[in-house]
């Protein structure tokens, strides 16, 4: 089955640094989502994007829907220890289609 | 609201044993989903139910069956467990034109 290409696979950063991760696909999507999963928990929705070029923020998190509709980006500014977790991108074609997930970016933050 | 609940949280089975994973949501969502998560693989869709009374195969349905018991409950059954089914299983639900909310997961080990 198709999966999205998410990079990087893992990141080790210092508290206070900014973080960038991205997701790419060979196909066009109408919706891009970003989820965060903490150890032992289920994924939690962070940001949803519905229009090409859209830029949406949620606190220190900012995500963008690429203008080609084949990619999306997530930035975290001024990272803190509680940002630790695995970040997943997900794409959907159409309003009722199923989600396709990336393999995740594991973020570690050193205090 | 409890959101999406899953039972059990942990389970160990022997090869060939059967079991049912339970999922319930109290958000009056129409759609429900079962995913499996394996290390480095992201989330893969096993089965989904777009509405009460309907179920459809996802990306990796082999070895599983599902039942949409009513609008609230969607169960996943392993008839004859195999070591390849060792995984973390997540249930999710979604309202029409909304996004998916995930449960806390069931960690299954098949020996």
XYZ file of N, CA and C in Angstrom:
666
model
N 0.812 -1.194 0.000
C 0.000 0.000 0.000
C 0.850 1.249 0.000
N 0.243 2.338 -0.472
C 1.009 3.580 -0.557
C 1.221 4.170 0.817
N 2.414 4.688 1.065
C 2.679 5.450 2.262
C 3.363 6.739 1.867
N 3.227 7.698 2.732
C 3.855 8.980 2.494
C 5.312 8.910 2.907
N 6.159 9.713 2.257
C 7.574 9.783 2.612
C 7.763 10.897 3.620
N 8.054 10.528 4.854
C 8.193 11.520 5.909
C 9.650 11.586 6.335
N 10.165 12.809 6.486
C 11.561 12.965 6.913
C 11.715 14.186 7.812
N 12.727 14.150 8.700
C 13.623 13.018 8.912
C 12.953 11.917 9.730
N 13.604 10.759 9.818
C 13.049 9.670 10.620
C 13.136 9.997 12.103
N 14.243 10.667 12.502
C 14.404 11.027 13.904
C 15.219 12.308 14.006
N 15.037 12.998 15.115
C 15.762 14.242 15.374
C 16.125 14.307 16.850
N 17.355 14.730 17.115
C 17.803 14.949 18.488
C 18.205 16.420 18.581
N 17.464 17.184 19.353
C 17.722 18.618 19.387
C 17.847 19.108 20.811
N 18.366 20.342 20.926
C 18.509 20.990 22.220
C 17.241 21.803 22.499
N 16.835 21.840 23.740
C 15.697 22.678 24.125
C 15.920 24.099 23.620
N 14.873 24.690 23.064
C 14.961 26.049 22.543
C 15.178 26.120 21.045
N 15.633 25.018 20.444
C 15.850 25.015 18.997
C 14.526 24.891 18.245
N 14.558 25.337 16.991
C 13.407 25.160 16.113
C 13.531 23.828 15.371
N 12.393 23.262 14.997
C 12.346 21.951 14.349
C 11.554 22.057 13.054
N 12.023 21.378 12.027
C 11.269 21.296 10.772
C 11.208 19.856 10.301
N 10.059 19.433 9.844
C 9.893 18.103 9.268
C 8.933 18.210 8.092
N 9.001 17.217 7.193
C 8.127 17.321 6.028
C 7.642 15.956 5.571
N 6.679 16.007 4.703
C 6.023 14.826 4.181
C 5.796 15.034 2.690
N 6.146 14.044 1.872
C 5.952 14.176 0.434
C 5.257 12.943 -0.118
N 4.586 13.143 -1.245
C 3.867 12.058 -1.895
C 3.979 12.213 -3.401
N 3.822 11.124 -4.123
C 3.775 11.191 -5.581
C 2.361 11.507 -6.058
N 1.387 11.473 -5.143
C -0.012 11.738 -5.486
C -0.492 13.018 -4.827
N -1.558 13.555 -5.374
C -2.170 14.773 -4.842
C -3.118 14.418 -3.710
N -3.100 15.222 -2.646
C -4.043 15.059 -1.549
C -4.874 16.329 -1.377
N -6.084 16.154 -0.888
C -6.963 17.289 -0.609
C -6.912 17.731 0.837
N -6.394 16.863 1.681
C -6.284 17.163 3.106
C -4.948 16.657 3.610
N -4.293 17.489 4.412
C -3.077 17.070 5.104
C -3.302 17.258 6.600
N -2.888 16.257 7.377
C -3.041 16.315 8.823
C -1.702 16.036 9.489
N -1.520 16.602 10.669
C -0.346 16.310 11.489
C -0.826 15.843 12.857
N -0.324 14.655 13.265
C -0.648 14.065 14.559
C 0.629 13.947 15.381
N 0.443 13.945 16.723
C 1.562 13.673 17.633
C 1.190 12.469 18.494
N 2.146 11.563 18.664
C 1.924 10.400 19.510
C 2.968 10.378 20.619
N 2.514 10.366 21.855
C 3.418 10.250 22.997
C 3.498 8.774 23.403
N 4.563 8.393 24.084
C 4.762 6.977 24.441
C 3.558 6.390 25.161
N 3.088 5.248 24.672
C 1.981 4.540 25.312
C 0.612 5.132 25.040
N 0.526 6.105 24.140
C -0.755 6.754 23.861
C -1.105 6.633 22.384
N -2.349 7.014 22.063
C -2.747 7.067 20.672
C -2.403 8.415 20.061
N -2.383 8.515 18.726
C -2.087 9.793 18.065
C -3.143 10.842 18.398
N -2.681 12.085 18.531
C -3.561 13.215 18.810
C -3.406 14.230 17.686
N -4.524 14.696 17.148
C -4.487 15.642 16.035
C -3.949 16.993 16.493
N -2.947 17.501 15.737
C -2.357 18.801 16.027
C -2.917 19.876 15.099
N -2.835 19.616 13.794
C -3.203 20.618 12.804
C -3.829 19.913 11.606
N -4.878 20.516 11.044
C -5.514 20.026 9.828
C -5.441 21.120 8.756
N -5.107 20.725 7.531
C -4.948 21.650 6.405
C -5.831 21.194 5.257
N -6.593 22.141 4.665
C -7.581 21.762 3.666
C -7.423 22.459 2.321
N -6.522 23.452 2.237
C -6.364 24.180 0.989
C -4.899 24.308 0.626
N -4.587 24.138 -0.668
C -3.217 24.292 -1.136
C -2.705 25.675 -0.779
N -1.491 25.721 -0.212
C -0.896 26.992 0.194
C -1.261 27.427 1.597
N -2.221 26.744 2.214
C -2.686 27.133 3.549
C -1.575 27.006 4.575
N -1.506 27.998 5.451
C -0.547 28.029 6.550
C -1.342 28.155 7.830
N -1.209 27.192 8.743
C -2.015 27.179 9.969
C -1.122 26.982 11.182
N -1.411 27.726 12.250
C -0.625 27.627 13.472
C -1.472 27.098 14.622
N -0.782 26.412 15.545
C -1.390 25.929 16.779
C -0.329 26.140 17.856
N -0.358 27.306 18.502
C 0.679 27.633 19.468
C 2.030 27.784 18.789
N 3.005 26.985 19.242
C 4.348 27.052 18.653
C 4.482 26.212 17.388
N 3.418 25.552 17.002
C 3.437 24.697 15.822
C 2.830 25.434 14.630
N 3.493 25.285 13.476
C 2.977 25.855 12.235
C 3.105 24.808 11.148
N 2.039 24.609 10.393
C 2.063 23.633 9.306
C 1.606 24.295 8.020
N 2.117 23.787 6.906
C 1.748 24.328 5.605
C 1.347 23.220 4.649
N 0.333 23.492 3.856
C -0.146 22.617 2.787
C 0.590 23.070 1.524
N 1.448 22.238 0.962
C 2.244 22.621 -0.190
C 1.388 22.991 -1.393
N 1.865 23.947 -2.188
C 1.064 24.429 -3.308
C 0.905 23.384 -4.404
N 1.796 22.394 -4.460
C 1.638 21.316 -5.433
C 0.614 20.286 -4.963
N 0.188 20.366 -3.706
C -0.711 19.427 -3.029
C -0.078 18.054 -2.826
N 1.232 17.972 -3.052
C 1.916 16.700 -2.870
C 2.837 16.711 -1.652
N 2.817 17.775 -0.883
C 3.672 17.824 0.288
C 3.108 18.736 1.372
N 3.650 18.541 2.579
C 3.257 19.350 3.724
C 4.449 19.458 4.663
N 4.468 20.533 5.448
C 5.584 20.810 6.325
C 5.074 21.152 7.717
N 5.838 20.753 8.740
C 5.507 21.106 10.120
C 6.735 21.719 10.765
N 6.552 22.870 11.370
C 7.623 23.532 12.108
C 7.214 23.691 13.564
N 8.164 23.460 14.459
C 7.963 23.688 15.880
C 9.000 24.724 16.302
N 8.557 25.812 16.875
C 9.498 26.844 17.294
C 9.805 26.708 18.780
N 11.046 27.059 19.141
C 11.478 27.100 20.547
C 11.063 25.833 21.287
N 11.589 24.686 20.863
C 11.169 23.391 21.407
C 11.373 23.307 22.926
N 10.500 22.530 23.553
C 10.560 22.278 24.991
C 10.524 20.769 25.214
N 10.905 20.287 26.398
C 10.957 18.837 26.631
C 9.641 18.107 26.357
N 8.506 18.741 26.592
C 7.219 18.060 26.364
C 6.876 17.918 24.880
N 7.705 18.446 23.996
C 7.497 18.222 22.556
C 7.942 16.826 22.132
N 8.590 16.109 23.031
C 9.069 14.753 22.720
C 7.914 13.858 22.293
N 8.142 13.080 21.244
C 7.123 12.151 20.761
C 7.380 11.814 19.307
N 6.432 11.130 18.707
C 6.511 10.817 17.280
C 5.448 11.641 16.568
N 5.870 12.341 15.536
C 4.979 13.185 14.745
C 4.665 12.474 13.433
N 3.388 12.322 13.140
C 2.945 11.661 11.911
C 2.227 12.651 11.007
N 2.527 12.569 9.721
C 1.703 13.258 8.747
C 0.702 12.246 8.195
N -0.407 12.742 7.697
C -1.415 11.900 7.069
C -2.079 12.688 5.960
N -2.380 12.006 4.868
C -3.034 12.657 3.738
C -4.319 11.945 3.375
N -5.244 12.694 2.781
C -6.499 12.110 2.340
C -6.909 12.727 1.007
N -7.385 11.838 0.116
C -7.927 12.308 -1.163
C -9.437 12.389 -1.029
N -10.024 13.520 -1.357
C -11.468 13.637 -1.238
C -11.877 13.815 0.217
N -13.142 14.119 0.443
C -13.609 14.406 1.803
C -13.901 13.134 2.590
N -14.144 12.024 1.903
C -14.517 10.798 2.600
C -13.479 9.693 2.469
N -12.377 9.946 1.794
C -11.357 8.919 1.618
C -10.670 8.579 2.927
N -10.015 7.421 2.947
C -9.277 7.008 4.127
C -7.925 7.720 4.202
N -7.382 7.794 5.419
C -6.095 8.447 5.611
C -4.952 7.516 5.233
N -3.898 8.112 4.675
C -2.636 7.419 4.437
C -1.604 8.117 5.313
N -0.858 7.308 6.111
C 0.052 7.868 7.089
C 1.506 7.763 6.650
N 2.303 8.760 7.060
C 3.741 8.642 6.969
C 4.254 7.741 8.082
N 5.557 7.417 8.033
C 6.123 6.501 9.014
C 6.537 7.195 10.299
N 6.433 8.515 10.339
C 6.690 9.232 11.584
C 8.076 9.823 11.693
N 8.168 10.918 12.446
C 9.437 11.539 12.822
C 9.521 11.514 14.341
N 10.530 10.820 14.866
C 10.696 10.723 16.319
C 11.540 11.885 16.800
N 10.965 12.699 17.683
C 11.645 13.897 18.180
C 12.102 13.695 19.616
N 13.374 13.938 19.843
C 13.941 13.909 21.193
C 14.481 15.299 21.507
N 14.194 15.798 22.692
C 14.611 17.146 23.091
C 15.456 17.045 24.352
N 16.673 17.552 24.272
C 17.571 17.539 25.428
C 17.427 18.839 26.206
N 17.129 18.722 27.498
C 16.943 19.949 28.296
C 18.234 20.762 28.401
N -17.142 13.344 28.382
C -16.986 12.372 27.282
C -15.690 11.596 27.426
N -15.767 10.271 27.289
C -14.567 9.457 27.364
C -13.827 9.440 26.023
N -14.501 9.804 24.922
C -13.857 9.774 23.611
C -13.892 8.356 23.056
N -12.722 7.848 22.655
C -12.596 6.491 22.125
C -11.918 5.633 23.189
N -12.570 4.548 23.589
C -12.003 3.646 24.579
C -11.736 2.293 23.955
N -10.658 1.632 24.417
C -10.276 0.331 23.899
C -9.985 -0.611 25.065
N -10.419 -1.864 24.900
C -10.079 -2.899 25.876
C -9.702 -4.179 25.152
N -8.723 -4.953 25.677
C -7.891 -4.611 26.833
C -6.760 -3.665 26.437
N -5.964 -3.219 27.392
C -4.802 -2.381 27.097
C -3.606 -3.247 26.681
N -3.503 -4.416 27.273
C -2.416 -5.346 26.959
C -2.995 -6.757 26.839
N -2.382 -7.571 25.976
C -2.808 -8.964 25.847
C -1.648 -9.786 25.316
N -1.484 -10.974 25.886
C -0.516 -11.939 25.369
C -1.288 -13.192 24.974
N -1.073 -13.642 23.750
C -1.736 -14.837 23.226
C -0.699 -15.848 22.777
N -1.130 -17.092 22.728
C -0.310 -18.117 22.093
C -0.772 -18.276 20.653
N 0.135 -18.705 19.795
C -0.218 -18.940 18.395
C -1.423 -19.862 18.299
N -2.412 -19.435 17.485
C -3.606 -20.240 17.281
C -4.790 -19.834 18.164
N -4.533 -19.090 19.232
C -5.626 -18.641 20.083
C -6.415 -17.539 19.379
N -7.646 -17.339 19.833
C -8.479 -16.289 19.272
C -8.765 -15.237 20.334
N -9.077 -14.044 19.878
C -9.496 -13.015 20.819
C -10.173 -11.879 20.051
N -10.930 -11.076 20.808
C -11.622 -9.923 20.248
C -11.167 -8.669 20.958
N -10.761 -7.672 20.169
C -10.423 -6.356 20.697
C -11.674 -5.484 20.608
N -11.969 -4.803 21.712
C -13.176 -3.999 21.779
C -12.845 -2.516 21.630
N -13.744 -1.797 20.977
C -13.611 -0.352 20.815
C -14.988 0.276 20.944
N -15.071 1.375 21.667
C -16.328 2.111 21.784
C -16.047 3.610 21.761
N -16.994 4.369 21.166
C -16.870 5.828 21.153
C -18.207 6.445 21.572
N -18.104 7.555 22.294
C -19.311 8.214 22.797
C -19.508 9.592 22.165
N -18.967 9.775 20.965
C -19.036 11.069 20.288
C -20.075 11.081 19.170
N -20.847 9.997 19.049
C -21.894 9.894 18.026
C -21.317 9.965 16.608
N -20.098 9.444 16.447
C -19.464 9.445 15.130
C -19.996 8.321 14.270
N -20.108 8.581 12.973
C -20.573 7.551 12.055
C -19.480 6.558 11.674
N -18.272 7.051 11.437
C -17.204 6.202 10.921
C -16.276 5.727 12.033
N -15.863 4.461 11.915
C -14.904 3.910 12.869
C -13.868 3.097 12.106
N -12.662 2.978 12.705
C -11.504 2.401 12.007
C -10.679 1.539 12.959
N -10.026 0.537 12.389
C -9.015 -0.229 13.109
C -7.694 -0.136 12.339
N -6.619 0.236 13.075
C -5.269 0.313 12.526
C -4.346 -0.596 13.327
N -3.248 -0.971 12.688
C -2.152 -1.577 13.422
C -0.906 -0.708 13.236
N -0.085 -0.676 14.283
C 1.134 0.124 14.237
C 2.312 -0.766 14.570
N 3.230 -0.889 13.641
C 4.444 -1.664 13.835
C 5.640 -0.722 13.784
N 6.727 -1.067 14.471
C 7.903 -0.182 14.517
C 8.360 0.218 13.122
N 8.521 1.528 12.917
C 9.011 2.025 11.639
C 8.027 1.928 10.489
N 6.776 1.537 10.761
C 5.812 1.345 9.670
C 4.666 2.336 9.691
N 4.593 3.173 10.684
C 3.453 4.073 10.752
C 2.177 3.305 11.063
N 1.064 3.876 10.700
C -0.251 3.274 10.952
C -0.803 2.711 9.643
N -1.268 1.463 9.701
C -1.854 0.839 8.515
C -3.288 0.424 8.817
N -4.178 0.725 7.894
C -5.600 0.493 8.082
C -5.938 -0.976 7.871
N -6.634 -1.574 8.848
C -7.027 -2.979 8.752
C -8.442 -3.080 8.170
N -9.393 -2.476 8.838
C -10.795 -2.442 8.417
C -11.387 -1.113 8.842
N -12.461 -0.729 8.180
C -13.181 0.449 8.609
C -14.680 0.239 8.410
N -15.443 1.121 9.078
C -16.899 1.072 8.975
C -17.381 2.500 8.776
N -17.909 2.789 7.596
C -18.342 4.148 7.282
C -19.643 4.511 7.977
N -20.418 3.509 8.343
C -21.667 3.758 9.063
C -22.104 2.453 9.707
N -23.045 2.554 10.613
C -23.575 1.361 11.272
C -24.120 0.400 10.227
N -23.677 -0.853 10.323
C -24.154 -1.865 9.392
C -23.267 -2.106 8.195
N -22.198 -1.316 8.031
C -21.280 -1.510 6.898
C -19.858 -1.650 7.394
N -19.097 -2.536 6.732
C -17.669 -2.662 7.014
C -16.943 -2.881 5.693
N -15.687 -2.417 5.628
C -14.890 -2.562 4.411
C -13.441 -2.851 4.772
N -12.756 -3.554 3.863
C -11.353 -3.875 4.079
C -10.475 -2.650 3.848
N -9.403 -2.603 4.638
C -8.393 -1.585 4.441
C -7.187 -2.165 3.750
N -6.014 -1.690 4.133
C -4.768 -2.088 3.484
C -4.297 -3.481 3.887
N -4.519 -3.876 5.147
C -3.976 -5.137 5.663
C -5.046 -5.953 6.396
N -6.094 -6.443 5.706
C -7.207 -7.109 6.387
C -7.016 -8.598 6.680
N -6.026 -9.237 6.047
C -5.895 -10.689 6.167
C -5.631 -11.114 7.608
N -6.400 -12.107 8.073
C -6.247 -12.633 9.421
C -7.144 -11.960 10.445
N -7.966 -11.020 9.993
C -8.829 -10.262 10.900
C -10.277 -10.277 10.411
N -11.197 -10.139 11.364
C -12.593 -9.879 11.057
C -13.079 -8.761 11.971
N -14.144 -8.074 11.532
C -14.681 -6.984 12.334
C -16.187 -7.094 12.425
N -16.720 -6.432 13.456
C -18.167 -6.332 13.627
C -18.502 -4.931 14.098
N -19.421 -4.275 13.353
C -19.919 -2.972 13.828
C -21.210 -3.295 14.568
N -21.095 -3.459 15.887
C -22.185 -3.952 16.716
C -23.346 -2.961 16.768
N -23.028 -1.702 16.827
C -24.008 -0.614 16.835
C -23.226 0.650 16.513
N -23.819 1.812 16.629
C -23.109 3.023 16.236
C -21.890 3.269 17.122
N -21.961 2.842 18.380
C -20.906 3.125 19.335
C -19.734 2.157 19.253
N -19.995 0.900 18.892
C -18.996 -0.148 19.099
C -18.531 -0.810 17.804
N -17.221 -1.042 17.737
C -16.609 -1.653 16.548
C -15.525 -2.590 17.055
N -15.705 -3.907 16.868
C -14.763 -4.864 17.428
C -13.907 -5.490 16.333
N -12.711 -5.914 16.720
C -11.749 -6.555 15.819
C -11.446 -7.936 16.359
N -11.602 -8.958 15.522
C -11.397 -10.329 15.984
C -10.239 -10.991 15.248
N -9.398 -11.662 16.028
C -8.348 -12.511 15.492
C -8.796 -13.951 15.737
N -9.101 -14.678 14.692
C -9.631 -16.042 14.847
C -8.537 -17.037 15.235
N -7.346 -16.885 14.673
C -6.232 -17.800 14.939
C -4.957 -16.960 14.915
N -4.581 -16.467 16.086
C -3.495 -15.487 16.145
C -2.164 -16.076 15.676
N -1.382 -15.228 15.010
C -0.055 -15.597 14.521
C 0.967 -14.582 15.042
N 2.221 -14.987 15.189
C 3.251 -14.044 15.673
C 3.334 -12.774 14.839
N 3.002 -12.858 13.544
C 3.044 -11.666 12.681
C 1.979 -10.636 13.057
N 1.044 -11.033 13.904
C 0.007 -10.106 14.355
C 0.383 -9.408 15.664
N 1.572 -9.667 16.163
C 2.097 -8.893 17.284
C 2.226 -7.442 16.851
N 1.544 -6.550 17.561
C 1.490 -5.164 17.122
C 0.760 -4.341 18.182
N 0.680 -3.049 17.929
C -0.186 -2.175 18.718
C -1.379 -1.823 17.836
N -2.572 -2.052 18.358
C -3.798 -1.850 17.592
C -4.519 -0.598 18.090
N -4.871 0.264 17.144
C -5.582 1.493 17.470
C -6.938 1.513 16.788
N -7.920 1.947 17.554
C -9.244 2.209 17.029
C -9.392 3.720 16.898
N -10.128 4.170 15.898
C -10.377 5.598 15.704
C -11.814 5.792 15.263
N -12.331 6.989 15.496
C -13.665 7.320 15.002
C -13.653 8.711 14.399
N -14.651 8.975 13.565
C -14.690 10.246 12.840
C -16.136 10.620 12.549
N -16.458 11.890 12.760
C -17.778 12.361 12.340
C -17.672 12.776 10.877
N -18.822 12.854 10.203
C -18.830 13.261 8.802
C -18.162 14.627 8.654
N -17.238 14.730 7.717
C -16.505 15.962 7.423
C -15.643 16.428 8.586
N -15.336 15.529 9.515
C -14.412 15.851 10.593
C -13.148 15.028 10.453
N -12.340 15.005 11.493
C -11.102 14.242 11.472
C -11.151 13.098 12.494
N -10.174 12.176 12.352
C -10.203 10.979 13.194
C -9.634 11.242 14.584
N -10.335 10.685 15.578
C -9.871 10.681 16.954
C -9.487 9.243 17.306
N -8.336 9.080 17.945
C -7.806 7.758 18.232
C -7.988 7.376 19.697
N -8.132 6.058 19.912
C -8.116 5.508 21.251
C -6.695 5.318 21.743
N -6.520 4.817 22.975
C -5.195 4.679 23.576
C -4.406 3.461 23.110
N -5.053 2.530 22.414
C -4.339 1.385 21.857
C -4.417 0.130 22.709
N -4.251 -1.014 22.038
C -4.117 -2.324 22.672
C -2.797 -2.918 22.209
N -1.956 -3.270 23.186
C -0.649 -3.850 22.865
C -0.754 -5.354 22.914
N -0.645 -6.004 21.735
C -0.850 -7.439 21.610
C 0.458 -8.124 21.269
N 0.763 -9.179 22.040
C 1.921 -10.028 21.751
C 1.425 -11.443 21.500
N 1.859 -12.028 20.382
C 1.500 -13.406 20.050
C 2.774 -14.241 20.095
N 2.772 -15.214 20.992
C 3.979 -16.050 21.178
C 3.949 -17.279 20.288
